[in-house]
CSV table of C-alpha atoms and ligand atoms in Angstrom, one decimal:
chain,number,residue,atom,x,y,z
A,1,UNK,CA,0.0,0.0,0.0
A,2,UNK,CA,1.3,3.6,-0.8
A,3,UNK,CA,0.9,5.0,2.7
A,4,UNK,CA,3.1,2.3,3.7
A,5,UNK,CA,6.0,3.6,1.7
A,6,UNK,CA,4.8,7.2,2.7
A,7,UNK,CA,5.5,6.3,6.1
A,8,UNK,CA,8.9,4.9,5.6
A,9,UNK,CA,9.6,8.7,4.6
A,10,UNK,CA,10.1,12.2,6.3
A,11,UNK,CA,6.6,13.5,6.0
A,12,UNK,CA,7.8,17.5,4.6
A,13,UNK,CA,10.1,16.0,1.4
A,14,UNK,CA,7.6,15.1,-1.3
A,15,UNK,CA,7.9,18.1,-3.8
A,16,UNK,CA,4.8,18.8,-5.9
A,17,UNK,CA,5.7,16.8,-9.0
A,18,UNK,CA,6.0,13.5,-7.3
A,19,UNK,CA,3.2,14.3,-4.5
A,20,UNK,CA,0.4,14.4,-6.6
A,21,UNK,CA,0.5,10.8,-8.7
A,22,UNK,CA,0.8,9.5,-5.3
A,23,UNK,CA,-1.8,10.8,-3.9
A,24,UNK,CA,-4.1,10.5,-6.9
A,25,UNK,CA,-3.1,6.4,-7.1
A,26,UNK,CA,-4.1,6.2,-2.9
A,27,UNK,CA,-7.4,8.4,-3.5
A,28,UNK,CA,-8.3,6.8,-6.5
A,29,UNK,CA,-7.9,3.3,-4.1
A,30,UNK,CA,-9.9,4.4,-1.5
A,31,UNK,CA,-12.7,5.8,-3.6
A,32,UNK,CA,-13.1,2.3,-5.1
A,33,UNK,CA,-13.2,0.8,-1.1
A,34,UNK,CA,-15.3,3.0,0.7
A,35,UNK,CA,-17.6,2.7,-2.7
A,36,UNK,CA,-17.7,-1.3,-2.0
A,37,UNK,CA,-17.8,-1.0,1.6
A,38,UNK,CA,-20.1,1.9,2.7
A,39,UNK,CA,-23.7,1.6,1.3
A,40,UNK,CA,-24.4,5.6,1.8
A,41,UNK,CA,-20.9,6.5,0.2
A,42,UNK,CA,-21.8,4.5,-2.9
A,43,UNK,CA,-25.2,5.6,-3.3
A,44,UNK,CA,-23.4,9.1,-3.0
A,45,UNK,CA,-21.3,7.9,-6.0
A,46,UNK,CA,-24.2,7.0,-7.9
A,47,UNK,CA,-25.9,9.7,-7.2
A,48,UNK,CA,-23.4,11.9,-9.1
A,49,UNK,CA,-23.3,9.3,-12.0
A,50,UNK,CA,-19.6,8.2,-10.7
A,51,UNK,CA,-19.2,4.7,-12.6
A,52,UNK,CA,-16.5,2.2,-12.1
A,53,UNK,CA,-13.5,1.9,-11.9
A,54,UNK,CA,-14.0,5.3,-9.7
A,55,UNK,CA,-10.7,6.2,-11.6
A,56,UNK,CA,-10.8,10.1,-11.6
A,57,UNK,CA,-7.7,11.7,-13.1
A,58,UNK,CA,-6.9,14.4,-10.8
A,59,UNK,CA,-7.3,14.8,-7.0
A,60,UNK,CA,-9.2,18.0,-7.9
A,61,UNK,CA,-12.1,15.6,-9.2
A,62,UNK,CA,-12.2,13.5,-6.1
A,63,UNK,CA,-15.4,13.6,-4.8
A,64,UNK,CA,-15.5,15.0,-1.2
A,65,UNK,CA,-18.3,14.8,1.6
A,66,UNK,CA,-19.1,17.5,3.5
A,67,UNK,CA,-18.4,17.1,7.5
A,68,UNK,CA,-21.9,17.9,8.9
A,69,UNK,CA,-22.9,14.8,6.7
A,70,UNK,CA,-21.0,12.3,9.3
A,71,UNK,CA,-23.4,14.6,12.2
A,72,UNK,CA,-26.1,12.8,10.3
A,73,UNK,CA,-25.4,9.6,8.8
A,74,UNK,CA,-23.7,6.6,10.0
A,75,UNK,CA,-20.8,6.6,8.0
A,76,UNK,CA,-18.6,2.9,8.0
A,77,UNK,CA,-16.7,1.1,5.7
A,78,UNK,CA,-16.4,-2.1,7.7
A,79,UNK,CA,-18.5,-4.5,9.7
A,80,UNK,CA,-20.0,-3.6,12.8
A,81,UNK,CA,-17.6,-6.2,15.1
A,82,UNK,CA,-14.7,-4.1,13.4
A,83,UNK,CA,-15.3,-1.2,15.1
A,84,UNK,CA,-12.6,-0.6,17.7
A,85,UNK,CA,-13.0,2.5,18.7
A,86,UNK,CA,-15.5,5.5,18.4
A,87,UNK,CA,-14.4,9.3,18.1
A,88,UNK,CA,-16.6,11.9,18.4
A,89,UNK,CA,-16.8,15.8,17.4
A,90,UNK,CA,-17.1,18.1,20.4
A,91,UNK,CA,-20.1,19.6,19.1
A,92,UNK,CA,-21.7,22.7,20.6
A,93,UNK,CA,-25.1,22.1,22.7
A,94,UNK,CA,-27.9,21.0,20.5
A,95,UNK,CA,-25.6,19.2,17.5
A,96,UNK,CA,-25.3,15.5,17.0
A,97,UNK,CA,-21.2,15.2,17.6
A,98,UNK,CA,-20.0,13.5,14.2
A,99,UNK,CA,-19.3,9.8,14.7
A,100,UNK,CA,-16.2,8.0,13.3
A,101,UNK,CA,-15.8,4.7,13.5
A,102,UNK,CA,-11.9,3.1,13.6
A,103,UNK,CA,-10.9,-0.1,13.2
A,104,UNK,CA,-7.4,-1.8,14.1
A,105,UNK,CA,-5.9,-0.7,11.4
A,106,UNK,CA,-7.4,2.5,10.7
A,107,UNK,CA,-6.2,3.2,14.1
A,108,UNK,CA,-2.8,2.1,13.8
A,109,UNK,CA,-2.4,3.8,11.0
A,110,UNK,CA,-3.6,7.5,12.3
A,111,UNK,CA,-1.1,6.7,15.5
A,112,UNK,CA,1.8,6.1,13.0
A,113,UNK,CA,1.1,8.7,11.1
A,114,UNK,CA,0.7,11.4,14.0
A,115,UNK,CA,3.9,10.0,15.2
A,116,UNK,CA,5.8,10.6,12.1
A,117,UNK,CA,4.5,14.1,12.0
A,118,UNK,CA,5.5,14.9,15.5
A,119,UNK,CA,8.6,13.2,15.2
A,120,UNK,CA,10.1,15.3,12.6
A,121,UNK,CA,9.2,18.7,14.9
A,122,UNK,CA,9.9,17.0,18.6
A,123,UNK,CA,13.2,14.6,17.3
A,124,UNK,CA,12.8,10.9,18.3
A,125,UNK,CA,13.2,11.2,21.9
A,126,UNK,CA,10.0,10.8,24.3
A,127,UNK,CA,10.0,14.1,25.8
A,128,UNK,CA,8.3,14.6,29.7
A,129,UNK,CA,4.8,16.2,28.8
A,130,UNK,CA,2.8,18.8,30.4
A,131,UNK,CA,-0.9,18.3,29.8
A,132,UNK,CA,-2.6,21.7,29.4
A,133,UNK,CA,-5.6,20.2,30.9
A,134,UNK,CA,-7.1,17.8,33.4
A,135,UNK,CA,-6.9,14.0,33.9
A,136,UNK,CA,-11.0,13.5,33.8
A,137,UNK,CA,-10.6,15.0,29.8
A,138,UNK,CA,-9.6,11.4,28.8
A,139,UNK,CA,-10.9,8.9,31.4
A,140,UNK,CA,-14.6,7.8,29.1
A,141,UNK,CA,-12.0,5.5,26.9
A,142,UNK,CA,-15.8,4.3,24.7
A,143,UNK,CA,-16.6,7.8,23.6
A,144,UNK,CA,-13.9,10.0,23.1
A,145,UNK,CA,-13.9,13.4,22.7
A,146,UNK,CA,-12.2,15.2,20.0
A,147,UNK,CA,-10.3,17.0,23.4
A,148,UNK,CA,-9.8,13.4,24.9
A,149,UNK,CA,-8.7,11.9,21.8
A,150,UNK,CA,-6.5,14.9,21.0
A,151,UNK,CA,-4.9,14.5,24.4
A,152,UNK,CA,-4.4,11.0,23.8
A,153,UNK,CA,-2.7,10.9,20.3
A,154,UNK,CA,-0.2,13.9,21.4
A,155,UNK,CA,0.8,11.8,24.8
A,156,UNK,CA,2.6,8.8,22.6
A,157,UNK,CA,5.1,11.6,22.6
A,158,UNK,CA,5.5,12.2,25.6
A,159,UNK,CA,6.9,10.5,29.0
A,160,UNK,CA,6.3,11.5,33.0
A,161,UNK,CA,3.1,13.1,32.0
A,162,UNK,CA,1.7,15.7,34.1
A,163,UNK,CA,-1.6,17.7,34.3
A,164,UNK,CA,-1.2,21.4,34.5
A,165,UNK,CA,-5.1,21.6,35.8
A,166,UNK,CA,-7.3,20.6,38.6
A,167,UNK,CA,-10.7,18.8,37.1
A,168,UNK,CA,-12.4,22.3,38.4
A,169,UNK,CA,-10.0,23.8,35.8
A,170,UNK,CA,-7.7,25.6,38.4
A,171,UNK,CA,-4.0,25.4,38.5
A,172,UNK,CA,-2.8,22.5,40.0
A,173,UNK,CA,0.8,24.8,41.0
A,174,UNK,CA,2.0,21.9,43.5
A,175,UNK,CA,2.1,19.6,39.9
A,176,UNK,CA,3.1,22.4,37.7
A,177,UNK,CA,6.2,23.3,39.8
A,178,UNK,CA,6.9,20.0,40.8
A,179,UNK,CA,7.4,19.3,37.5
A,180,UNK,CA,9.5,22.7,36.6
A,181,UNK,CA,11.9,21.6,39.4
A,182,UNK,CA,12.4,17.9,37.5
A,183,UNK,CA,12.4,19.2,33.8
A,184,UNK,CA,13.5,22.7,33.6
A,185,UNK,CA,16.1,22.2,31.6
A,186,UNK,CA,15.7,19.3,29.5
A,187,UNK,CA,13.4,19.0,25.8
A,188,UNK,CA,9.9,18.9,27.3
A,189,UNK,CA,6.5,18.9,25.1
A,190,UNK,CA,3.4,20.9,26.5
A,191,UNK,CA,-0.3,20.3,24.8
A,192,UNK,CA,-3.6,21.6,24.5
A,193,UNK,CA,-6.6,23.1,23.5
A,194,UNK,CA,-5.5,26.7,22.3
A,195,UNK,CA,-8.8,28.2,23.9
A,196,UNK,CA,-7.7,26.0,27.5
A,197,UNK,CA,-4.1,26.8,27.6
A,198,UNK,CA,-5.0,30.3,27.2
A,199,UNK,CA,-7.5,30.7,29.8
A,200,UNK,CA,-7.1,28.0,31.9
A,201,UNK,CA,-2.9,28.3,31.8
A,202,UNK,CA,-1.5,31.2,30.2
A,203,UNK,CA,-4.0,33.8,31.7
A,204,UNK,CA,-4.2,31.7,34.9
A,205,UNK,CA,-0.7,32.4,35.7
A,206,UNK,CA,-0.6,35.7,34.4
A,207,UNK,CA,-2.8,36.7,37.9
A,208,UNK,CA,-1.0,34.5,40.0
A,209,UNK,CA,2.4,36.3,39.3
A,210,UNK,CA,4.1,33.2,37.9
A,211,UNK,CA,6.8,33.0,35.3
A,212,UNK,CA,7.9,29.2,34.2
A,213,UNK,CA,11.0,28.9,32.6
A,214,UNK,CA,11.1,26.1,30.0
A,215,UNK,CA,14.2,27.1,28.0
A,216,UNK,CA,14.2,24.0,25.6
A,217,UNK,CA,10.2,24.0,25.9
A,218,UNK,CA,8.1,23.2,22.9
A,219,UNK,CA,4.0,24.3,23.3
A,220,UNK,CA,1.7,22.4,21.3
A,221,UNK,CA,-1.8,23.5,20.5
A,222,UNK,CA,-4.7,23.1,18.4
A,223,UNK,CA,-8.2,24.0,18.2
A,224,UNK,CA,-10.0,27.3,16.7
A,225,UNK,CA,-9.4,30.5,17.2
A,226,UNK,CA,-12.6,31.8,17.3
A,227,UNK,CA,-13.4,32.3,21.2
A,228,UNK,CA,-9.9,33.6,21.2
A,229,UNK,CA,-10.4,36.4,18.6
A,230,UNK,CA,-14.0,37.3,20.4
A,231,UNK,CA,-11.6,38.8,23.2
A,232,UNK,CA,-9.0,40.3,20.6
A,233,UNK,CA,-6.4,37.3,21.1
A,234,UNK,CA,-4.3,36.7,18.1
A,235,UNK,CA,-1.9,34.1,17.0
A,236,UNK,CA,1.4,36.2,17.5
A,237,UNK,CA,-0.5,37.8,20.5
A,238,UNK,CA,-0.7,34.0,22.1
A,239,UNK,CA,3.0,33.1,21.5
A,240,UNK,CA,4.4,36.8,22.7
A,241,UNK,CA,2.3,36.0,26.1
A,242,UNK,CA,3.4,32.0,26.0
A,243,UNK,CA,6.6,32.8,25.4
A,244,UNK,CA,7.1,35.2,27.9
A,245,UNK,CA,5.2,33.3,30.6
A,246,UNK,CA,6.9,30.1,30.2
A,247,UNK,CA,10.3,30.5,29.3
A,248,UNK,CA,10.6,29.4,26.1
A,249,UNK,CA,10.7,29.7,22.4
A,250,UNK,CA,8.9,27.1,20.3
A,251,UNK,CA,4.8,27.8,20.0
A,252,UNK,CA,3.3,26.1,17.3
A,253,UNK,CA,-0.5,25.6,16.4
A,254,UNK,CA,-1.8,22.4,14.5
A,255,UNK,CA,-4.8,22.4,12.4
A,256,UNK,CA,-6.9,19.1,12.0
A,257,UNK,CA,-10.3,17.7,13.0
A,258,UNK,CA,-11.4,14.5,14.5
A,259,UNK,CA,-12.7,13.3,11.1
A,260,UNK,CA,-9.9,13.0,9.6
A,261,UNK,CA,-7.4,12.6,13.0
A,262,UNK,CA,-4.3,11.5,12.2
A,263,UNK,CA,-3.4,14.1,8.8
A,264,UNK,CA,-2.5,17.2,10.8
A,265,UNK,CA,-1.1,20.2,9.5
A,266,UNK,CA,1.2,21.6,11.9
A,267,UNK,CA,2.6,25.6,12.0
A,268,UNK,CA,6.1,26.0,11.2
A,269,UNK,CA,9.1,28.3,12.0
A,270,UNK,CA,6.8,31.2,9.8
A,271,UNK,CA,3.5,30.6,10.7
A,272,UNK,CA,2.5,28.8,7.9
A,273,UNK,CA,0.7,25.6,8.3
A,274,UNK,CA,2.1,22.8,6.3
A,275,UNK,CA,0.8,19.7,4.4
A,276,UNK,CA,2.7,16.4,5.3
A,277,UNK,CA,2.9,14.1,2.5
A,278,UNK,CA,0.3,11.9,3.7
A,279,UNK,CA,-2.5,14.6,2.8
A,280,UNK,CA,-3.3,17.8,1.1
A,281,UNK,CA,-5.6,20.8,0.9
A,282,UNK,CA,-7.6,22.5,-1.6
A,283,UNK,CA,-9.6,25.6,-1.5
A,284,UNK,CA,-13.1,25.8,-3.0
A,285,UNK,CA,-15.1,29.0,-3.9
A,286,UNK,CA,-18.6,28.7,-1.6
A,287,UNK,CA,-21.2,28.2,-4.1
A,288,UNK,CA,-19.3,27.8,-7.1
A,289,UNK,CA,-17.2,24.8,-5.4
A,290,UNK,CA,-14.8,26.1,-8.1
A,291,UNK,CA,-11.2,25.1,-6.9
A,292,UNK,CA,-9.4,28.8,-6.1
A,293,UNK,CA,-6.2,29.7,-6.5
A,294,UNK,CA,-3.3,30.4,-5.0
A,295,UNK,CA,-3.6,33.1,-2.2
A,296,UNK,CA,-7.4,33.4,-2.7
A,297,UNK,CA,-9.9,32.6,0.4
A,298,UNK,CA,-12.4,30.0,0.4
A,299,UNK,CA,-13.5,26.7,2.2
A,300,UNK,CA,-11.2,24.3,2.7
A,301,UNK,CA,-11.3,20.3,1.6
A,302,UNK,CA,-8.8,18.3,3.3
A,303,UNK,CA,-7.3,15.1,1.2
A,304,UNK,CA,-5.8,12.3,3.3
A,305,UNK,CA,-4.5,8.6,2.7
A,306,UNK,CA,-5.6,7.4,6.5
A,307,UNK,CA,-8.9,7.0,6.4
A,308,UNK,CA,-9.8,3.4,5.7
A,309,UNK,CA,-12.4,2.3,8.3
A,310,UNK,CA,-15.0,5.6,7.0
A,311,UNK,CA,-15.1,7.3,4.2
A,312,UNK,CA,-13.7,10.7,5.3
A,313,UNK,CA,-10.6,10.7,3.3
A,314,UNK,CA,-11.9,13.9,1.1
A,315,UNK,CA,-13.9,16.4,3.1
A,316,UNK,CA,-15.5,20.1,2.5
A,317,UNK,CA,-14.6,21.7,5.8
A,318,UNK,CA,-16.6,24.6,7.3
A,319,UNK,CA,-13.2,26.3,7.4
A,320,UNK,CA,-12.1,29.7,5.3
A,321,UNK,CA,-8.6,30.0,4.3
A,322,UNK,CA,-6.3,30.3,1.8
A,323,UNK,CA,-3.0,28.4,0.2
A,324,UNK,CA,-0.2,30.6,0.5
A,325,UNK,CA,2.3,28.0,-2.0
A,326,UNK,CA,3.4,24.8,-2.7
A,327,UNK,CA,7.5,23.7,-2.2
A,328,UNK,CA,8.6,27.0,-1.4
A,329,UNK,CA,8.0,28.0,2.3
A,330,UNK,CA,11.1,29.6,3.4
A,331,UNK,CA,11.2,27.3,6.6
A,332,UNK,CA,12.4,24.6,3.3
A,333,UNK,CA,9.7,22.0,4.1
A,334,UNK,CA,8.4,21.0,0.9
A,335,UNK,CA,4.4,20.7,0.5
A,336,UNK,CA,1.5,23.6,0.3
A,337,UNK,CA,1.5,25.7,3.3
A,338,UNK,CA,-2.0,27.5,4.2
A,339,UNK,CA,-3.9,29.4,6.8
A,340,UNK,CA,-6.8,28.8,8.2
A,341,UNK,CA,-8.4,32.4,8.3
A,342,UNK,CA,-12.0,31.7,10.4
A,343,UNK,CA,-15.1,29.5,10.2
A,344,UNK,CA,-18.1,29.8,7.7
A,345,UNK,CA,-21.2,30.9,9.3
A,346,UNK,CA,-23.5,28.1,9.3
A,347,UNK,CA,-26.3,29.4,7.6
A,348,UNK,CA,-23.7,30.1,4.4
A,349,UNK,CA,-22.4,26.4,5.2
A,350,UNK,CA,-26.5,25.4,4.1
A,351,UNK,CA,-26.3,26.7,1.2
A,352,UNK,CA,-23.4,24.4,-0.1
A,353,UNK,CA,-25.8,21.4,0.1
A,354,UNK,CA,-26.1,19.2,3.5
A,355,UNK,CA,-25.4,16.3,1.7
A,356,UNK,CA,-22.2,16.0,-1.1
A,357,UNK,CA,-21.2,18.1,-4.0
A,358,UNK,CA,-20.3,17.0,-7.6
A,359,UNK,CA,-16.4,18.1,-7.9
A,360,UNK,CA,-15.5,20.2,-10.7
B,401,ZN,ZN1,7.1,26.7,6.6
């Protein structure tokens, strides 16, 4: 299988020419499974008038499912005693969370591939681990949350985990400094939810006076900006303040979403976020669906090669940004880099059809 060889590789070294007959060849693939496995993804196919051998000719023409779909449908490409493991969507109050269903494999695979992708920013080395967050975030191990989940796929990094937060959401200080005093001055990794680390943690010990110092520290954190920029908190704002409070240097945010867990697109050096080779990203114009161009704004559709076990390896995201270039990112990764500039309100998000679009 082509991911296989993909993962025998650094995931920033596939330059455009050779990136996108691979990842046509695994789409193309998993088109034709998902089509054999997964009732509603074929009748999806049909209903477009996609006919076999689901060959399409370039991954612009792969057709893509939009994420409120797996909200409503029950979307699985294998048997019901497959399933290993459930993920679900955090999902504000009165939405169905989306439902993902994992198998072994599937789940191996999204574990390997997270690992390579952390790997290549946090060296080999498990580093000791800060968890912005509390211990109770991970303890339902049926029904994950796309925080628990999160927390859970970032910790296979990490070694003498420690919980920055009581389960009320307060400091836990005796933890925090405990492990300051044991770490200081080694590589360590911290994580979280942007919106928690900055509330909970960074604001948190902003009152209480407290500088950490972290020298070799690298902060890890994902999750939208939108709370954030409700009370005027901006990227370079969050890693002036992170910086400052805890000693250290590396901040980087990582873009992804629990239906597709495993591809994430992590910020580098510039602020850029960049495509491993294991997945892509395409931006549509709303309503038109047309793909856009370099350096123009629409929603996004994220590619990957992971999903086996559900059909979400092309989805239309309710995310606006825009691709800023392919191979040429002057951090020297190689890949597109994007940024993810806000969410689509979700009335406009209606009007690009609740179900699938025909790719153009
Ligand atoms: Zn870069």
């Amino acid at each position: 299988m082509i991911l296989t060889q993909l993962l025998q590789g650094e995931p920033y070294n596939l330059q455009k020419q050779e990136k996108q007959p691979i990842l046509l060849e695994g789409l193309n693939e998993l088109n034709a499974w998902h089509h054999q496995n997964c009732t509603e993804y074929s009748n999806l196919l049909d209903a477009i008038g996609m006919e076999p051998p689901w060959y399409t000719k370039s991954v612009t023409e792969t057709p893509y499912l939009t994420v409120p779909l797996f909200k409503q449908l029950e979307l699985k490409s294998i048997s019901e005693e497959d399933v290993f493991k459930v993920l679900h969507s955090s999902g504000t109050t009165g939405q169905t969370p989306s439902r993902i269903f994992l198998d072994r494999d599937t789940a191996a695979l999204q574990s390997k591939t997270l690992v390579r992708i952390m790997q290549h920013w946090l060296g080999k080395p498990r580093r000791p681990m800060l968890i912005l967050d509390h211990p109770g975030v991970i303890k339902d191990r049926q029904a994950f949350t796309a925080r628990g989940a999160g927390i859970q796929g970032i910790s296979f990094m990490g070694r003498n985990h420690c919980y920055a937060l009581h389960e009320d959401m307060s400091l836990n200080l005796e933890a925090i400094i405990k492990f300051e005093q044991a770490h200081s001055h080694e590589p360590v990794l911290m994580f979280g939810f942007t919106f928690m680390v900055w509330v909970y943690f960074l604001q948190a010990l902003q009152k209480e006076g407290i500088k950490l110092n972290f020298p070799k520290g690298f902060l890890l954190h994902s999750g939208g900006w939108k709370k954030l920029q409700d009370q005027s908190v901006d990227n370079s704002t969050f890693k002036q303040e992170a910086q400052q409070l805890l000693g250290l240097n590396a901040v980087h945010n990582f873009y992804g979403m629990v239906e597709q867990i495993g591809s994430i697109f992590v910020e580098c050096e510039e602020g850029h976020l960049h495509t491993p080779a294991y997945a892509d990203v395409l931006v549509r114009e709303p309503g038109s669906w047309k793909v856009l161009n370099t350096g123009q704004t629409g929603l996004l559709q994220l590619v990957s090669l992971i999903p086996k076990s559900y059909p979400g390896h092309s989805l239309l995201t309710e995310d606006l940004g825009k691709i800023l270039g392919e191979d040429s990112c002057p951090c020297g990764r190689a890949g597109k880099y994007f940024l993810v500039e806000g969410r689509m309100k979700r009335t406009e998000v209606r009007g690009c059809s609740d179900t699938y679009n025909v790719p153009t």
